[in-house]
């Protein structure tokens, strides 16, 4: 039945590729994967295979890859993706020796793929459970590890109609799961080779924090240097609100508030950076002093920040480029992470690691990090504009709440780190 579904899915992909550029890239990439392996595989090398569905899973696996590279340079790394949103962004990632798409999980594809790479071990990040690849790996005696995986009662493995498919989980050498619930659920179907190690994303955000960029344009806009920033609420520094990965429903909530409270500086980094969306944001800020980051980039060549002083008069900065958000969070007093009024919130940890409160929408129940932030007092869920206004008014009335909430956010991240070390110490390398 599984293989029939895969072949039907493959037919759907072929048809969809005629009309959708993203699907076309994926389909083309899958067909080219075997050629890439034949060209690049060193037959004398030992390869460790990491598979990440998309960009988010890559970020979870990245600390493992980089630590493995550092501690065991005798291994080479193969990195595969299923989604173009992962491959297209990280196809030039320097820490992997070979990067390609993973061909669809047909028996023929799996055999050809594994015949070319012959990995000595494999790491599947979070939700990846490819039946044919996993069974062939098990048959060949290749250790396979599931990392940062998380299981819920509603998943197919724990339903009566999914018991046959759940046998795929027995192909794994070990599961490194995020929480106790996952371990208990696996136990109900007889899987006991499980360790609770947490989420490697916490290790990753510490790496991101350590590599944060200094942003002269943002500092001039805020009159707030990256280090030695003035105390919140002092005359020397403005109050700063950073909205990251925002969508229209998010912006409809926080923009009206800051149109009233103009003593705050507002930085908006929308998830979708398209001209139509940018103009939509600007239309909601009519009468405000707004600039797009890209229109100011030419000023970065100026050697002295004093030359950027006119930026202080701006009220709102829109980040219309990628790669800056994780560094921008450092300048915030309060943050908002978007997506919670859609399919789910984006990365709250990139904000929390900077010791700042994090506000987000209601669709967060599947996100362990959001639940943890709420429980420790560093995260705040809102269901609409009234909730947002109430929380922000509390911050304004009692500024010490910002400091305490931020401290709780940062402490939560620090307490949850260490999954990378736990995984690699348990793996036989």
PDB file of C-alpha atoms in Angstrom, residues 7-302:
ATOM      1  CA  UNK A   7       3.835   6.114  -7.025  1.00  0.00           C
ATOM      2  CA  UNK A   8       0.526   8.006  -7.048  1.00  0.00           C
ATOM      3  CA  UNK A   9       2.263  10.885  -5.249  1.00  0.00           C
ATOM      4  CA  UNK A  10       5.060  10.799  -7.823  1.00  0.00           C
ATOM      5  CA  UNK A  11       2.532  11.111 -10.625  1.00  0.00           C
ATOM      6  CA  UNK A  12       0.982  14.079  -8.830  1.00  0.00           C
ATOM      7  CA  UNK A  13       4.406  15.720  -8.520  1.00  0.00           C
ATOM      8  CA  UNK A  14       5.083  15.271 -12.229  1.00  0.00           C
ATOM      9  CA  UNK A  15       1.775  16.889 -13.135  1.00  0.00           C
ATOM     10  CA  UNK A  16       2.167  19.698 -10.583  1.00  0.00           C
ATOM     11  CA  UNK A  17       5.682  20.449 -11.858  1.00  0.00           C
ATOM     12  CA  UNK A  18       4.155  21.596 -15.135  1.00  0.00           C
ATOM     13  CA  UNK A  19       2.427  24.459 -13.353  1.00  0.00           C
ATOM     14  CA  UNK A  20       4.403  25.196 -10.175  1.00  0.00           C
ATOM     15  CA  UNK A  21       8.009  26.444 -10.153  1.00  0.00           C
ATOM     16  CA  UNK A  22       8.726  25.206  -6.630  1.00  0.00           C
ATOM     17  CA  UNK A  23       7.520  21.687  -7.441  1.00  0.00           C
ATOM     18  CA  UNK A  24       9.436  21.809 -10.724  1.00  0.00           C
ATOM     19  CA  UNK A  25      12.676  22.583  -8.861  1.00  0.00           C
ATOM     20  CA  UNK A  26      12.064  19.697  -6.482  1.00  0.00           C
ATOM     21  CA  UNK A  27      11.291  17.238  -9.271  1.00  0.00           C
ATOM     22  CA  UNK A  28      14.324  18.337 -11.295  1.00  0.00           C
ATOM     23  CA  UNK A  29      16.543  18.162  -8.213  1.00  0.00           C
ATOM     24  CA  UNK A  30      15.388  14.663  -7.327  1.00  0.00           C
ATOM     25  CA  UNK A  31      16.208  13.404 -10.824  1.00  0.00           C
ATOM     26  CA  UNK A  32      19.652  15.011 -10.709  1.00  0.00           C
ATOM     27  CA  UNK A  33      20.556  13.592  -7.279  1.00  0.00           C
ATOM     28  CA  UNK A  34      21.976  10.299  -8.552  1.00  0.00           C
ATOM     29  CA  UNK A  35      24.105  12.146 -11.113  1.00  0.00           C
ATOM     30  CA  UNK A  36      25.466  14.417  -8.378  1.00  0.00           C
ATOM     31  CA  UNK A  37      26.387  11.424  -6.249  1.00  0.00           C
ATOM     32  CA  UNK A  38      28.122   9.666  -9.121  1.00  0.00           C
ATOM     33  CA  UNK A  39      30.178  12.795  -9.838  1.00  0.00           C
ATOM     34  CA  UNK A  40      31.081  13.761  -6.271  1.00  0.00           C
ATOM     35  CA  UNK A  41      31.228  10.644  -4.099  1.00  0.00           C
ATOM     36  CA  UNK A  42      34.747   9.668  -3.062  1.00  0.00           C
ATOM     37  CA  UNK A  43      34.716   5.830  -3.071  1.00  0.00           C
ATOM     38  CA  UNK A  44      37.427   5.742  -0.404  1.00  0.00           C
ATOM     39  CA  UNK A  45      35.631   8.087   2.033  1.00  0.00           C
ATOM     40  CA  UNK A  46      33.281   7.279   4.904  1.00  0.00           C
ATOM     41  CA  UNK A  47      30.067   9.276   4.592  1.00  0.00           C
ATOM     42  CA  UNK A  48      27.644  10.270   7.332  1.00  0.00           C
ATOM     43  CA  UNK A  49      24.244  11.068   5.856  1.00  0.00           C
ATOM     44  CA  UNK A  50      22.055  13.835   7.293  1.00  0.00           C
ATOM     45  CA  UNK A  51      18.550  14.250   5.902  1.00  0.00           C
ATOM     46  CA  UNK A  52      16.424  17.341   6.571  1.00  0.00           C
ATOM     47  CA  UNK A  53      13.035  17.870   4.973  1.00  0.00           C
ATOM     48  CA  UNK A  54      13.373  21.641   4.793  1.00  0.00           C
ATOM     49  CA  UNK A  55      15.183  24.658   6.210  1.00  0.00           C
ATOM     50  CA  UNK A  56      13.810  24.349   9.735  1.00  0.00           C
ATOM     51  CA  UNK A  57      14.988  20.752  10.067  1.00  0.00           C
ATOM     52  CA  UNK A  58      18.357  21.735   8.610  1.00  0.00           C
ATOM     53  CA  UNK A  59      18.785  24.286  11.397  1.00  0.00           C
ATOM     54  CA  UNK A  60      18.059  21.523  13.913  1.00  0.00           C
ATOM     55  CA  UNK A  61      20.632  19.228  12.346  1.00  0.00           C
ATOM     56  CA  UNK A  62      23.255  21.891  11.782  1.00  0.00           C
ATOM     57  CA  UNK A  63      24.822  21.804  15.282  1.00  0.00           C
ATOM     58  CA  UNK A  64      25.273  18.033  14.897  1.00  0.00           C
ATOM     59  CA  UNK A  65      26.910  18.337  11.503  1.00  0.00           C
ATOM     60  CA  UNK A  66      29.288  21.055  12.605  1.00  0.00           C
ATOM     61  CA  UNK A  67      30.257  19.317  15.837  1.00  0.00           C
ATOM     62  CA  UNK A  68      30.774  16.056  13.972  1.00  0.00           C
ATOM     63  CA  UNK A  69      32.938  17.835  11.415  1.00  0.00           C
ATOM     64  CA  UNK A  70      35.005  19.386  14.182  1.00  0.00           C
ATOM     65  CA  UNK A  71      35.434  16.252  16.301  1.00  0.00           C
ATOM     66  CA  UNK A  72      35.668  13.651  13.524  1.00  0.00           C
ATOM     67  CA  UNK A  73      37.219  15.104  10.356  1.00  0.00           C
ATOM     68  CA  UNK A  74      37.768  11.556   9.100  1.00  0.00           C
ATOM     69  CA  UNK A  75      34.099  11.488   8.043  1.00  0.00           C
ATOM     70  CA  UNK A  76      32.563  13.260   5.082  1.00  0.00           C
ATOM     71  CA  UNK A  77      29.026  14.612   5.226  1.00  0.00           C
ATOM     72  CA  UNK A  78      26.180  14.098   2.776  1.00  0.00           C
ATOM     73  CA  UNK A  79      23.262  16.488   3.294  1.00  0.00           C
ATOM     74  CA  UNK A  80      19.943  15.907   1.554  1.00  0.00           C
ATOM     75  CA  UNK A  81      16.726  17.914   1.412  1.00  0.00           C
ATOM     76  CA  UNK A  82      13.205  17.121   0.340  1.00  0.00           C
ATOM     77  CA  UNK A  83      11.949  20.701  -0.074  1.00  0.00           C
ATOM     78  CA  UNK A  84      13.295  23.493  -2.299  1.00  0.00           C
ATOM     79  CA  UNK A  85      12.879  25.912   0.619  1.00  0.00           C
ATOM     80  CA  UNK A  86      15.728  24.043   2.268  1.00  0.00           C
ATOM     81  CA  UNK A  87      17.891  23.071  -0.674  1.00  0.00           C
ATOM     82  CA  UNK A  88      17.805  26.386  -2.523  1.00  0.00           C
ATOM     83  CA  UNK A  89      18.856  28.318   0.602  1.00  0.00           C
ATOM     84  CA  UNK A  90      21.566  25.901   1.799  1.00  0.00           C
ATOM     85  CA  UNK A  91      22.864  24.252  -1.388  1.00  0.00           C
ATOM     86  CA  UNK A  92      26.236  25.956  -0.842  1.00  0.00           C
ATOM     87  CA  UNK A  93      26.521  25.127   2.859  1.00  0.00           C
ATOM     88  CA  UNK A  94      30.268  24.818   3.441  1.00  0.00           C
ATOM     89  CA  UNK A  95      30.173  22.190   6.214  1.00  0.00           C
ATOM     90  CA  UNK A  96      28.727  19.457   3.964  1.00  0.00           C
ATOM     91  CA  UNK A  97      30.781  17.699   1.293  1.00  0.00           C
ATOM     92  CA  UNK A  98      27.816  16.802  -0.921  1.00  0.00           C
ATOM     93  CA  UNK A  99      24.383  18.448  -0.966  1.00  0.00           C
ATOM     94  CA  UNK A 100      21.456  17.268  -3.067  1.00  0.00           C
ATOM     95  CA  UNK A 101      17.765  16.482  -3.045  1.00  0.00           C
ATOM     96  CA  UNK A 102      16.563  13.128  -1.747  1.00  0.00           C
ATOM     97  CA  UNK A 103      14.874  11.206  -4.569  1.00  0.00           C
ATOM     98  CA  UNK A 104      11.310  10.141  -3.839  1.00  0.00           C
ATOM     99  CA  UNK A 105      11.078   7.035  -1.658  1.00  0.00           C
ATOM    100  CA  UNK A 106      10.475   4.376  -4.289  1.00  0.00           C
ATOM    101  CA  UNK A 107      12.280   1.043  -3.933  1.00  0.00           C
ATOM    102  CA  UNK A 108      14.304   1.705  -7.094  1.00  0.00           C
ATOM    103  CA  UNK A 109      15.323   5.215  -6.034  1.00  0.00           C
ATOM    104  CA  UNK A 110      16.289   4.096  -2.546  1.00  0.00           C
ATOM    105  CA  UNK A 111      18.450   1.249  -3.841  1.00  0.00           C
ATOM    106  CA  UNK A 112      20.219   3.426  -6.412  1.00  0.00           C
ATOM    107  CA  UNK A 113      20.774   6.238  -3.963  1.00  0.00           C
ATOM    108  CA  UNK A 114      22.214   4.050  -1.211  1.00  0.00           C
ATOM    109  CA  UNK A 115      24.288   2.031  -3.668  1.00  0.00           C
ATOM    110  CA  UNK A 116      26.054   5.245  -4.700  1.00  0.00           C
ATOM    111  CA  UNK A 117      26.655   6.773  -1.271  1.00  0.00           C
ATOM    112  CA  UNK A 118      27.021   3.704   1.022  1.00  0.00           C
ATOM    113  CA  UNK A 119      26.766   5.734   4.260  1.00  0.00           C
ATOM    114  CA  UNK A 120      28.323   4.427   7.459  1.00  0.00           C
ATOM    115  CA  UNK A 121      25.512   5.990   9.470  1.00  0.00           C
ATOM    116  CA  UNK A 122      22.489   8.248   8.931  1.00  0.00           C
ATOM    117  CA  UNK A 123      20.699  10.976  10.877  1.00  0.00           C
ATOM    118  CA  UNK A 124      17.077  11.765  10.034  1.00  0.00           C
ATOM    119  CA  UNK A 125      15.959  15.083  11.547  1.00  0.00           C
ATOM    120  CA  UNK A 126      12.620  15.397  13.355  1.00  0.00           C
ATOM    121  CA  UNK A 127       9.758  14.041  11.188  1.00  0.00           C
ATOM    122  CA  UNK A 128      11.457  12.042   8.440  1.00  0.00           C
ATOM    123  CA  UNK A 129      10.271   8.427   8.183  1.00  0.00           C
ATOM    124  CA  UNK A 130      10.909   7.142   4.643  1.00  0.00           C
ATOM    125  CA  UNK A 131       9.882   3.481   4.538  1.00  0.00           C
ATOM    126  CA  UNK A 132      12.065   2.131   1.732  1.00  0.00           C
ATOM    127  CA  UNK A 133      15.218   4.061   2.606  1.00  0.00           C
ATOM    128  CA  UNK A 134      14.945   3.012   6.239  1.00  0.00           C
ATOM    129  CA  UNK A 135      14.303  -0.668   5.532  1.00  0.00           C
ATOM    130  CA  UNK A 136      17.246  -0.885   3.139  1.00  0.00           C
ATOM    131  CA  UNK A 137      19.513   0.869   5.647  1.00  0.00           C
ATOM    132  CA  UNK A 138      18.441  -1.595   8.332  1.00  0.00           C
ATOM    133  CA  UNK A 139      18.975  -4.562   5.996  1.00  0.00           C
ATOM    134  CA  UNK A 140      22.521  -3.339   5.320  1.00  0.00           C
ATOM    135  CA  UNK A 141      23.253  -2.881   9.004  1.00  0.00           C
ATOM    136  CA  UNK A 142      23.689   0.903   8.795  1.00  0.00           C
ATOM    137  CA  UNK A 143      22.986   2.693  12.114  1.00  0.00           C
ATOM    138  CA  UNK A 144      20.147   5.198  11.719  1.00  0.00           C
ATOM    139  CA  UNK A 145      19.264   7.858  14.285  1.00  0.00           C
ATOM    140  CA  UNK A 146      16.158  10.017  14.611  1.00  0.00           C
ATOM    141  CA  UNK A 147      17.144  13.381  16.105  1.00  0.00           C
ATOM    142  CA  UNK A 148      14.956  16.046  17.745  1.00  0.00           C
ATOM    143  CA  UNK A 149      11.943  13.923  16.919  1.00  0.00           C
ATOM    144  CA  UNK A 150       8.652  14.570  18.628  1.00  0.00           C
ATOM    145  CA  UNK A 151       5.560  12.380  18.667  1.00  0.00           C
ATOM    146  CA  UNK A 152       1.890  13.102  19.342  1.00  0.00           C
ATOM    147  CA  UNK A 153      -1.109  10.809  19.939  1.00  0.00           C
ATOM    148  CA  UNK A 154      -2.762  11.833  16.687  1.00  0.00           C
ATOM    149  CA  UNK A 155       0.079  10.644  14.449  1.00  0.00           C
ATOM    150  CA  UNK A 156      -0.547   7.667  12.191  1.00  0.00           C
ATOM    151  CA  UNK A 157       1.841   5.407  14.135  1.00  0.00           C
ATOM    152  CA  UNK A 158      -0.507   5.394  17.126  1.00  0.00           C
ATOM    153  CA  UNK A 159      -3.803   4.926  15.254  1.00  0.00           C
ATOM    154  CA  UNK A 160      -5.313   1.498  14.669  1.00  0.00           C
ATOM    155  CA  UNK A 161      -5.082   1.962  10.898  1.00  0.00           C
ATOM    156  CA  UNK A 162      -1.402   2.936  11.069  1.00  0.00           C
ATOM    157  CA  UNK A 163      -0.029   0.008  13.046  1.00  0.00           C
ATOM    158  CA  UNK A 164       1.376  -1.650   9.931  1.00  0.00           C
ATOM    159  CA  UNK A 165       3.196   1.525   8.879  1.00  0.00           C
ATOM    160  CA  UNK A 166       4.499   1.994  12.428  1.00  0.00           C
ATOM    161  CA  UNK A 167       6.904  -0.882  11.786  1.00  0.00           C
ATOM    162  CA  UNK A 168       9.077   1.624   9.941  1.00  0.00           C
ATOM    163  CA  UNK A 169      10.044   3.047  13.333  1.00  0.00           C
ATOM    164  CA  UNK A 170      11.736  -0.244  14.194  1.00  0.00           C
ATOM    165  CA  UNK A 171      14.321   0.502  11.512  1.00  0.00           C
ATOM    166  CA  UNK A 172      15.902   3.175  13.702  1.00  0.00           C
ATOM    167  CA  UNK A 173      18.877   2.314  15.844  1.00  0.00           C
ATOM    168  CA  UNK A 174      17.910   4.974  18.378  1.00  0.00           C
ATOM    169  CA  UNK A 175      15.479   7.843  18.862  1.00  0.00           C
ATOM    170  CA  UNK A 176      16.680  11.090  20.436  1.00  0.00           C
ATOM    171  CA  UNK A 177      13.345  12.713  21.270  1.00  0.00           C
ATOM    172  CA  UNK A 178      12.390  16.097  22.638  1.00  0.00           C
ATOM    173  CA  UNK A 179      10.110  15.163  25.527  1.00  0.00           C
ATOM    174  CA  UNK A 180       8.716  12.516  27.865  1.00  0.00           C
ATOM    175  CA  UNK A 181       5.405  12.237  25.984  1.00  0.00           C
ATOM    176  CA  UNK A 182       7.252  11.125  22.857  1.00  0.00           C
ATOM    177  CA  UNK A 183       9.096   8.440  24.773  1.00  0.00           C
ATOM    178  CA  UNK A 184       5.879   7.168  26.356  1.00  0.00           C
ATOM    179  CA  UNK A 185       4.048   7.034  23.021  1.00  0.00           C
ATOM    180  CA  UNK A 186       6.850   5.060  21.391  1.00  0.00           C
ATOM    181  CA  UNK A 187       6.722   2.687  24.342  1.00  0.00           C
ATOM    182  CA  UNK A 188       3.053   1.903  23.618  1.00  0.00           C
ATOM    183  CA  UNK A 189       4.079   0.311  20.305  1.00  0.00           C
ATOM    184  CA  UNK A 190       7.052  -1.533  21.731  1.00  0.00           C
ATOM    185  CA  UNK A 191       9.856   0.885  20.914  1.00  0.00           C
ATOM    186  CA  UNK A 192      12.204   1.382  23.851  1.00  0.00           C
ATOM    187  CA  UNK A 193      15.479   2.449  22.217  1.00  0.00           C
ATOM    188  CA  UNK A 194      14.687   6.060  23.133  1.00  0.00           C
ATOM    189  CA  UNK A 195      16.520   8.870  24.933  1.00  0.00           C
ATOM    190  CA  UNK A 196      15.076  12.250  25.925  1.00  0.00           C
ATOM    191  CA  UNK A 197      17.690  14.831  24.941  1.00  0.00           C
ATOM    192  CA  UNK A 198      15.641  17.909  24.027  1.00  0.00           C
ATOM    193  CA  UNK A 199      15.825  19.960  20.860  1.00  0.00           C
ATOM    194  CA  UNK A 200      19.082  20.769  19.063  1.00  0.00           C
ATOM    195  CA  UNK A 201      17.544  24.090  17.975  1.00  0.00           C
ATOM    196  CA  UNK A 202      18.426  25.494  21.392  1.00  0.00           C
ATOM    197  CA  UNK A 203      22.090  24.786  20.646  1.00  0.00           C
ATOM    198  CA  UNK A 204      21.662  26.331  17.225  1.00  0.00           C
ATOM    199  CA  UNK A 205      20.283  29.640  18.501  1.00  0.00           C
ATOM    200  CA  UNK A 206      23.294  29.984  20.788  1.00  0.00           C
ATOM    201  CA  UNK A 207      25.489  29.584  17.702  1.00  0.00           C
ATOM    202  CA  UNK A 208      23.426  32.221  15.906  1.00  0.00           C
ATOM    203  CA  UNK A 209      23.707  34.574  18.864  1.00  0.00           C
ATOM    204  CA  UNK A 210      27.484  34.171  18.967  1.00  0.00           C
ATOM    205  CA  UNK A 211      27.691  35.004  15.261  1.00  0.00           C
ATOM    206  CA  UNK A 212      25.314  37.995  15.402  1.00  0.00           C
ATOM    207  CA  UNK A 213      26.120  40.918  13.146  1.00  0.00           C
ATOM    208  CA  UNK A 214      26.599  44.490  14.214  1.00  0.00           C
ATOM    209  CA  UNK A 215      24.169  46.602  12.194  1.00  0.00           C
ATOM    210  CA  UNK A 216      25.194  50.283  11.969  1.00  0.00           C
ATOM    211  CA  UNK A 217      21.998  51.281  10.172  1.00  0.00           C
ATOM    212  CA  UNK A 218      19.811  49.774  12.892  1.00  0.00           C
ATOM    213  CA  UNK A 219      21.962  51.325  15.608  1.00  0.00           C
ATOM    214  CA  UNK A 220      21.721  54.749  14.014  1.00  0.00           C
ATOM    215  CA  UNK A 221      17.954  54.346  13.574  1.00  0.00           C
ATOM    216  CA  UNK A 222      17.609  53.482  17.256  1.00  0.00           C
ATOM    217  CA  UNK A 223      20.450  55.614  18.645  1.00  0.00           C
ATOM    218  CA  UNK A 224      21.141  52.456  20.606  1.00  0.00           C
ATOM    219  CA  UNK A 225      24.525  50.700  20.314  1.00  0.00           C
ATOM    220  CA  UNK A 226      24.636  46.923  20.306  1.00  0.00           C
ATOM    221  CA  UNK A 227      26.746  46.742  23.439  1.00  0.00           C
ATOM    222  CA  UNK A 228      26.299  48.891  26.523  1.00  0.00           C
ATOM    223  CA  UNK A 229      22.715  49.717  25.631  1.00  0.00           C
ATOM    224  CA  UNK A 230      20.915  52.122  27.923  1.00  0.00           C
ATOM    225  CA  UNK A 231      18.374  50.868  30.445  1.00  0.00           C
ATOM    226  CA  UNK A 232      14.838  50.465  29.117  1.00  0.00           C
ATOM    227  CA  UNK A 233      12.802  53.594  29.635  1.00  0.00           C
ATOM    228  CA  UNK A 234      15.798  55.896  30.084  1.00  0.00           C
ATOM    229  CA  UNK A 235      16.170  59.170  28.271  1.00  0.00           C
ATOM    230  CA  UNK A 236      19.212  57.831  26.410  1.00  0.00           C
ATOM    231  CA  UNK A 237      17.425  55.136  24.442  1.00  0.00           C
ATOM    232  CA  UNK A 238      14.078  54.735  22.688  1.00  0.00           C
ATOM    233  CA  UNK A 239      11.757  51.837  23.445  1.00  0.00           C
ATOM    234  CA  UNK A 240      12.122  49.254  20.695  1.00  0.00           C
ATOM    235  CA  UNK A 241       9.597  46.730  19.390  1.00  0.00           C
ATOM    236  CA  UNK A 242      10.768  44.164  16.823  1.00  0.00           C
ATOM    237  CA  UNK A 243       8.207  42.149  14.855  1.00  0.00           C
ATOM    238  CA  UNK A 244       9.820  39.190  13.129  1.00  0.00           C
ATOM    239  CA  UNK A 245       8.398  36.952  10.383  1.00  0.00           C
ATOM    240  CA  UNK A 246       5.095  38.828  10.476  1.00  0.00           C
ATOM    241  CA  UNK A 247       2.089  38.159   8.264  1.00  0.00           C
ATOM    242  CA  UNK A 248      -0.881  40.422   7.520  1.00  0.00           C
ATOM    243  CA  UNK A 249      -3.014  39.228  10.484  1.00  0.00           C
ATOM    244  CA  UNK A 250      -0.090  39.952  12.819  1.00  0.00           C
ATOM    245  CA  UNK A 251       0.480  43.399  11.339  1.00  0.00           C
ATOM    246  CA  UNK A 252      -3.217  44.228  11.626  1.00  0.00           C
ATOM    247  CA  UNK A 253      -2.824  43.765  15.384  1.00  0.00           C
ATOM    248  CA  UNK A 254       0.418  45.501  16.305  1.00  0.00           C
ATOM    249  CA  UNK A 255       0.589  48.349  13.770  1.00  0.00           C
ATOM    250  CA  UNK A 256      -2.527  50.208  15.017  1.00  0.00           C
ATOM    251  CA  UNK A 257      -1.132  50.089  18.565  1.00  0.00           C
ATOM    252  CA  UNK A 258       2.135  51.712  17.521  1.00  0.00           C
ATOM    253  CA  UNK A 259       0.361  54.274  15.380  1.00  0.00           C
ATOM    254  CA  UNK A 260      -0.987  55.478  18.735  1.00  0.00           C
ATOM    255  CA  UNK A 261       2.195  54.971  20.789  1.00  0.00           C
ATOM    256  CA  UNK A 262       4.699  56.884  18.738  1.00  0.00           C
ATOM    257  CA  UNK A 263       7.318  57.016  21.453  1.00  0.00           C
ATOM    258  CA  UNK A 264       8.285  53.453  20.493  1.00  0.00           C
ATOM    259  CA  UNK A 265      10.633  52.663  17.625  1.00  0.00           C
ATOM    260  CA  UNK A 266       9.210  49.888  15.465  1.00  0.00           C
ATOM    261  CA  UNK A 267      11.152  47.399  13.321  1.00  0.00           C
ATOM    262  CA  UNK A 268       9.096  45.126  11.063  1.00  0.00           C
ATOM    263  CA  UNK A 269      10.706  42.120   9.358  1.00  0.00           C
ATOM    264  CA  UNK A 270       7.848  40.542   7.371  1.00  0.00           C
ATOM    265  CA  UNK A 271       7.920  36.867   6.473  1.00  0.00           C
ATOM    266  CA  UNK A 272       6.961  37.603   2.876  1.00  0.00           C
ATOM    267  CA  UNK A 273       9.197  40.211   1.293  1.00  0.00           C
ATOM    268  CA  UNK A 274       7.253  41.065  -1.812  1.00  0.00           C
ATOM    269  CA  UNK A 275       6.460  44.496  -3.173  1.00  0.00           C
ATOM    270  CA  UNK A 276       2.725  44.061  -2.703  1.00  0.00           C
ATOM    271  CA  UNK A 277       3.111  43.100   0.955  1.00  0.00           C
ATOM    272  CA  UNK A 278       5.624  45.872   1.643  1.00  0.00           C
ATOM    273  CA  UNK A 279       3.284  48.475   0.166  1.00  0.00           C
ATOM    274  CA  UNK A 280       0.441  47.038   2.220  1.00  0.00           C
ATOM    275  CA  UNK A 281       2.475  47.534   5.407  1.00  0.00           C
ATOM    276  CA  UNK A 282       3.432  51.068   4.412  1.00  0.00           C
ATOM    277  CA  UNK A 283      -0.204  51.956   3.710  1.00  0.00           C
ATOM    278  CA  UNK A 284      -1.039  51.083   7.325  1.00  0.00           C
ATOM    279  CA  UNK A 285       1.704  53.447   8.465  1.00  0.00           C
ATOM    280  CA  UNK A 286       0.455  56.472   6.554  1.00  0.00           C
ATOM    281  CA  UNK A 287       1.806  59.714   7.979  1.00  0.00           C
ATOM    282  CA  UNK A 288       4.673  57.981   9.765  1.00  0.00           C
ATOM    283  CA  UNK A 289       8.392  58.381   9.024  1.00  0.00           C
ATOM    284  CA  UNK A 290       9.138  54.997   7.463  1.00  0.00           C
ATOM    285  CA  UNK A 291      12.107  53.618   5.543  1.00  0.00           C
ATOM    286  CA  UNK A 292      12.995  50.298   4.005  1.00  0.00           C
ATOM    287  CA  UNK A 293      16.338  48.844   5.020  1.00  0.00           C
ATOM    288  CA  UNK A 294      17.410  48.338   1.392  1.00  0.00           C
ATOM    289  CA  UNK A 295      17.033  52.070   0.701  1.00  0.00           C
ATOM    290  CA  UNK A 296      19.600  52.808   3.439  1.00  0.00           C
ATOM    291  CA  UNK A 297      22.190  50.106   2.735  1.00  0.00           C
ATOM    292  CA  UNK A 298      24.412  52.476   0.772  1.00  0.00           C
ATOM    293  CA  UNK A 299      25.013  54.362   4.020  1.00  0.00           C
ATOM    294  CA  UNK A 300      26.837  51.376   5.566  1.00  0.00           C
ATOM    295  CA  UNK A 301      30.014  52.424   3.792  1.00  0.00           C
ATOM    296  CA  UNK A 302      30.159  55.535   5.965  1.00  0.00           C
TER     297      UNK A 302
END
